[in-house]
DNA sequence: GCGGACTGCTTACCT
DNA sequence: ACAGGTAAGCAGTCCGCG
């Protein structure tokens, strides 16, 4: 009975924020000790080692820093010995706590009270706060009746303890430290003179900025060592095809485990199964592939071998290991009778870690939106994010096609299939000189989030953590979200789009037509530049200082900005932007050493991710420093910069054709005039503007965010066109591409007339094929992704949902993230999933319309209509 | 009862 | 769960129409 209650309590606790702590002090159940072999050494002295992870070790009741010494290939565990305690802050003084909130003192996890002086940036004043310290993180918050629930208002009580520890002890993940006399000491990093020169040129005698930037340079300059790693992928016996075994239950045998190590390990552990023989041909086939195979009679022995190998690597890499591979292995091991302390894997709420080092789940990492769009330029955007799609997009490698169920494969097929997956996973961290690993380490350093956290959280969490660290470093109180909103209020403008909070960017109506020689000028990271130039930050915008109320950078908005003190966001984003634009982008170009060049390129792309997201977070309600006036001022000043530049361009007699947010398309500009414009912008607005590119030809239909540009090398920039969208049927895409080919073959504008006939013939050809139903279904299907569970489409039933519901009737279940393939038909629903459709049911007229919208986006630029093109050919046929 | 004008929802895109 | 702005198609509603 007692045991049962405790189990429930245990589960209950697990659901809370501080999931690292699984057991409370004094509890005897569920021994969690890590056995000797799977614990890192804790020497009193060590060579330089990189911080892999910082966590809270519940058993030891202390923060644990996991370090990796790349030279000697060793892992060290350093436990906090500074007496650091979890804490929260309150504005209630100690006497009042004792008298009015005695339950705080009586709390079983209570440790002691301290007084601390903080700077409350939001209200611009010094404050004295009471620091309530506890013996363990859960006593602060996360369990029932924790201290933060007893007090009416607390600060900094929702920060995970291991992050709090990082801020207070200044332990930067991804940086080098060494253990000296039992203490953890930062390793000094040399800054090249070249970089120093750049910085000096930038900040000259601005002591404040020079001092600030000093903190950042080591993060960009510290070398990134090779971290030995192991990729793991498993195959599980599946009784029914297409039914993925549940990792929570782990009911079926693991039949093979593929291991690919950065040290050259290529091994597959295979379970011997009755009725499956290994033939000589198979042995020969396997030998060719240079994959080592170990056969096991029992699954238990196979897992033991796996665990032995796992303990030899500081970094474990998987693709979806959090939700499948590692979870399955863990639960299966428990089922087979392993004790928890014999398994070098730790299960957390929605994450699996390894006891010794860190686990990176690449599926989660590549699913981070900011990574997808900024770091990889949307290369693998679109289709479902599987190992296959990501690997083929980034490294042009594919999984081995599977033509039969896993269960029916012979050993050779199984081993090959399995190993390829592990290899691809490893390779995604190895290609291009370990680009992905370097990126992860740099992101970790900049954000101060351990590798485990950075690879599993979105960019807003990165920026939040970076900002928290900066607050602590300065002795600033970290504000509560509600306090910022209460003091600063909501936005003052009205968005164009219903449901949005404030007015955004300007898009200039494009002039339709075909234009040769179009120059695109572009503000260099406009929004971050604005944040820097106007000192924007949550504490400087609408500051409490009455004397500042006349500093209104944008007169139509009531918001003023403090010019007496430097804004924290402005300083940090300013430095990151300066380092990217003026230092690392530059030296990446000028450096001759290819290795260094690539390294600096990774630095600048890591910076890019933070910079690009820096404005957006202030307009995101979920962000802890959410401040609508800041976001609103940024876009307003962006509109100002854009419109002033446009007016100036017109004054100079230049011909602007189009512009969106931070760019202006100028038709055949006079070089002198253009130079004048650029200089005027830099002088008057104080924002850098550059010539981004010059198009040989631009075709614009008159629609915004929609154009085709031909670059000097003949390549095409196709923006926003229906013919390029991923949900457009292939046949429409092909027609669009064919027409485009004809246009791009045009050398001079005067050739328009002669090419027109060619276009007409082409369009008619597609039209006729469609009418004759000669286009196969797979070229007619529309791909549309399902963004929420089927039941949640309550307001209406879009076509892809109708198709999905039909699939459901056939027992095929689909959910969020799945792509529905359907064909437009003349049946009741107007749509059928491809699998169920017949070619004679296709609604031809719908596809003619599709062809029309797609081609009109091109034809409108030429001044011809789709009907005219079809009509003319029809007539000519008669 | 039916079709056109309208709004709103949804997805995919641009910066 | 970084933002707002735009294009496009379809679902659903309202209204006029003997």
XYZ file of N, CA and C in Angstrom, chain A residues 517-596:
240
model
N 17.597 44.304 -66.753
C 18.535 45.026 -65.895
C 17.890 45.630 -64.650
N 17.476 44.774 -63.750
C 16.834 45.247 -62.515
C 17.790 45.025 -61.340
N 18.023 46.124 -60.618
C 18.959 46.081 -59.505
C 18.167 45.987 -58.198
N 18.554 45.050 -57.337
C 17.851 44.906 -56.060
C 18.741 45.436 -54.937
N 18.280 46.508 -54.294
C 19.011 46.998 -53.116
C 18.286 46.513 -51.867
N 19.077 46.283 -50.833
C 18.597 45.544 -49.682
C 19.190 46.128 -48.399
N 18.356 46.415 -47.401
C 18.910 46.828 -46.108
C 19.564 45.603 -45.469
N 20.780 45.758 -44.970
C 21.470 44.629 -44.342
C 20.864 44.384 -42.963
N 20.332 43.211 -42.746
C 19.552 42.841 -41.544
C 18.861 44.061 -40.924
N 17.802 44.463 -41.597
C 17.087 45.688 -41.245
C 16.617 45.743 -39.793
N 15.861 44.748 -39.356
C 15.267 44.822 -38.016
C 16.322 44.817 -36.896
N 17.309 43.909 -36.951
C 18.357 43.978 -35.930
C 19.088 45.322 -35.949
N 19.272 45.880 -37.143
C 19.938 47.181 -37.222
C 19.106 48.242 -36.519
N 17.801 48.162 -36.694
C 16.907 49.119 -36.044
C 16.975 48.965 -34.532
N 16.959 47.718 -34.085
C 17.047 47.461 -32.636
C 18.324 48.076 -32.078
N 19.398 47.928 -32.827
C 20.662 48.488 -32.351
C 20.650 50.014 -32.405
N 20.288 50.538 -33.546
C 20.409 51.985 -33.733
C 19.517 52.791 -32.786
N 18.310 52.333 -32.544
C 17.397 53.102 -31.701
C 17.364 52.633 -30.254
N 18.365 51.833 -29.869
C 18.509 51.438 -28.468
C 17.276 50.709 -27.938
N 16.639 49.906 -28.777
C 15.388 49.264 -28.378
C 15.623 48.054 -27.472
N 14.813 47.979 -26.439
C 14.853 46.856 -25.511
C 13.619 46.981 -24.627
N 13.251 45.915 -23.947
C 12.009 46.004 -23.167
C 12.107 47.066 -22.082
N 13.339 47.320 -21.585
C 13.458 48.264 -20.476
C 13.661 49.708 -20.946
N 14.114 49.898 -22.191
C 14.336 51.273 -22.647
C 13.101 51.866 -23.322
N 12.293 51.010 -23.966
C 11.073 51.504 -24.604
C 10.044 51.785 -23.518
N 9.471 52.985 -23.533
C 8.494 53.429 -22.520
C 9.059 53.295 -21.109
N 10.288 53.760 -20.924
C 10.929 53.670 -19.616
C 10.235 54.603 -18.622
N 10.444 54.393 -17.323
C 9.716 55.214 -16.338
C 10.237 56.657 -16.231
N 11.377 56.937 -16.834
C 11.985 58.268 -16.702
C 11.212 59.315 -17.528
N 10.568 60.243 -16.799
C 9.722 61.263 -17.441
C 10.499 62.124 -18.444
N 11.772 62.345 -18.158
C 12.553 63.252 -19.009
C 12.804 62.670 -20.399
N 12.520 61.398 -20.581
C 12.814 60.751 -21.858
C 11.628 60.746 -22.815
N 10.492 61.255 -22.320
C 9.248 61.069 -23.079
C 9.206 61.748 -24.434
N 10.155 62.638 -24.671
C 10.147 63.287 -25.976
C 10.972 62.553 -27.030
N 11.685 61.513 -26.586
C 12.482 60.751 -27.552
C 11.587 59.771 -28.286
N 10.897 60.298 -29.275
C 10.009 59.399 -30.017
C 10.561 59.189 -31.414
N 11.202 58.037 -31.656
C 11.856 57.819 -32.951
C 10.863 57.755 -34.101
N 9.631 57.439 -33.802
C 8.616 57.350 -34.852
C 7.416 58.158 -34.365
N 7.306 59.393 -34.833
C 6.349 60.334 -34.254
C 4.897 59.860 -34.263
N 4.529 59.015 -35.223
C 3.143 58.559 -35.249
C 2.820 57.528 -34.171
N 3.850 57.060 -33.502
C 3.622 56.117 -32.406
C 3.892 56.818 -31.078
N 3.109 56.508 -30.055
C 3.282 57.193 -28.776
C 4.491 56.705 -27.971
N 5.171 55.671 -28.468
C 6.258 55.086 -27.669
C 7.521 55.938 -27.682
N 8.080 56.124 -26.501
C 9.358 56.830 -26.399
C 10.447 55.842 -25.994
N 11.687 56.290 -26.140
C 12.806 55.402 -25.838
C 13.805 56.122 -24.949
N 14.326 55.410 -23.970
C 15.310 55.976 -23.051
C 16.668 56.060 -23.755
N 17.261 57.251 -23.723
C 18.601 57.390 -24.311
C 19.670 57.593 -23.243
N 19.290 57.401 -21.970
C 20.244 57.568 -20.873
C 21.042 56.309 -20.578
N 20.441 55.194 -20.844
C 21.132 53.932 -20.545
C 21.023 53.031 -21.763
N 21.954 52.112 -21.873
C 21.963 51.235 -23.035
C 20.961 50.096 -22.864
N 20.211 49.852 -23.880
C 19.255 48.744 -23.831
C 19.983 47.415 -23.938
N 19.581 46.483 -23.112
C 20.249 45.183 -23.089
C 20.104 44.447 -24.431
N 18.874 44.402 -24.931
C 18.651 43.728 -26.210
C 19.425 44.413 -27.317
N 19.362 45.733 -27.299
C 20.061 46.516 -28.303
C 21.553 46.205 -28.295
N 22.130 46.136 -27.114
C 23.559 45.843 -26.991
C 23.886 44.458 -27.531
N 23.124 43.474 -27.084
C 23.460 42.097 -27.454
C 23.205 41.824 -28.933
N 22.020 42.204 -29.403
C 21.719 41.973 -30.806
C 22.676 42.794 -31.675
N 22.999 43.990 -31.192
C 23.947 44.830 -31.910
C 25.292 44.149 -32.072
N 25.781 43.570 -30.992
C 27.080 42.883 -31.061
C 27.006 41.675 -31.989
N 25.962 40.874 -31.826
C 25.856 39.682 -32.663
C 25.796 40.061 -34.144
N 25.039 41.117 -34.418
C 24.920 41.560 -35.813
C 26.251 42.095 -36.331
N 26.909 42.944 -35.526
C 28.206 43.491 -35.934
C 29.217 42.381 -36.163
N 29.233 41.418 -35.260
C 30.202 40.323 -35.396
C 29.936 39.542 -36.678
N 28.660 39.366 -36.981
C 28.348 38.603 -38.194
C 28.714 39.385 -39.438
N 28.175 40.609 -39.523
C 28.300 41.378 -40.757
C 29.716 41.920 -40.960
N 30.297 42.478 -39.911
C 31.569 43.185 -40.091
C 32.799 42.353 -39.765
N 32.627 41.227 -39.078
C 33.812 40.439 -38.743
C 33.785 39.070 -39.438
N 32.850 38.212 -39.040
C 32.961 36.823 -39.490
C 32.593 36.596 -40.953
N 31.636 37.372 -41.461
C 31.335 37.242 -42.886
C 32.538 37.706 -43.701
N 33.173 38.780 -43.202
C 34.327 39.334 -43.905
C 35.502 38.373 -43.889
N 35.887 37.906 -42.692
C 37.090 37.064 -42.669
C 36.833 35.690 -43.273
N 35.555 35.276 -43.309
C 35.264 34.010 -44.003
C 35.600 34.169 -45.481
N 35.448 35.387 -45.977
C 35.744 35.632 -47.389
C 37.233 35.806 -47.646
N 37.917 36.536 -46.741
C 39.316 36.882 -47.005
C 40.313 35.795 -46.600
N 39.928 34.955 -45.631
C 40.861 33.936 -45.158
C 41.226 32.949 -46.270
N 42.504 32.601 -46.325
C 42.943 31.649 -47.340
C 42.856 30.213 -46.871
N 43.022 30.030 -45.569
C 42.951 28.696 -44.995
C 41.526 28.147 -45.112
N 41.348 27.089 -45.899
C 39.981 26.607 -46.156
C 39.260 26.113 -44.898
N 40.032 25.534 -43.973
C 39.411 25.023 -42.740
C 38.867 26.173 -41.908
N 39.700 27.215 -41.805
C 39.309 28.399 -41.038
C 38.125 29.091 -41.694
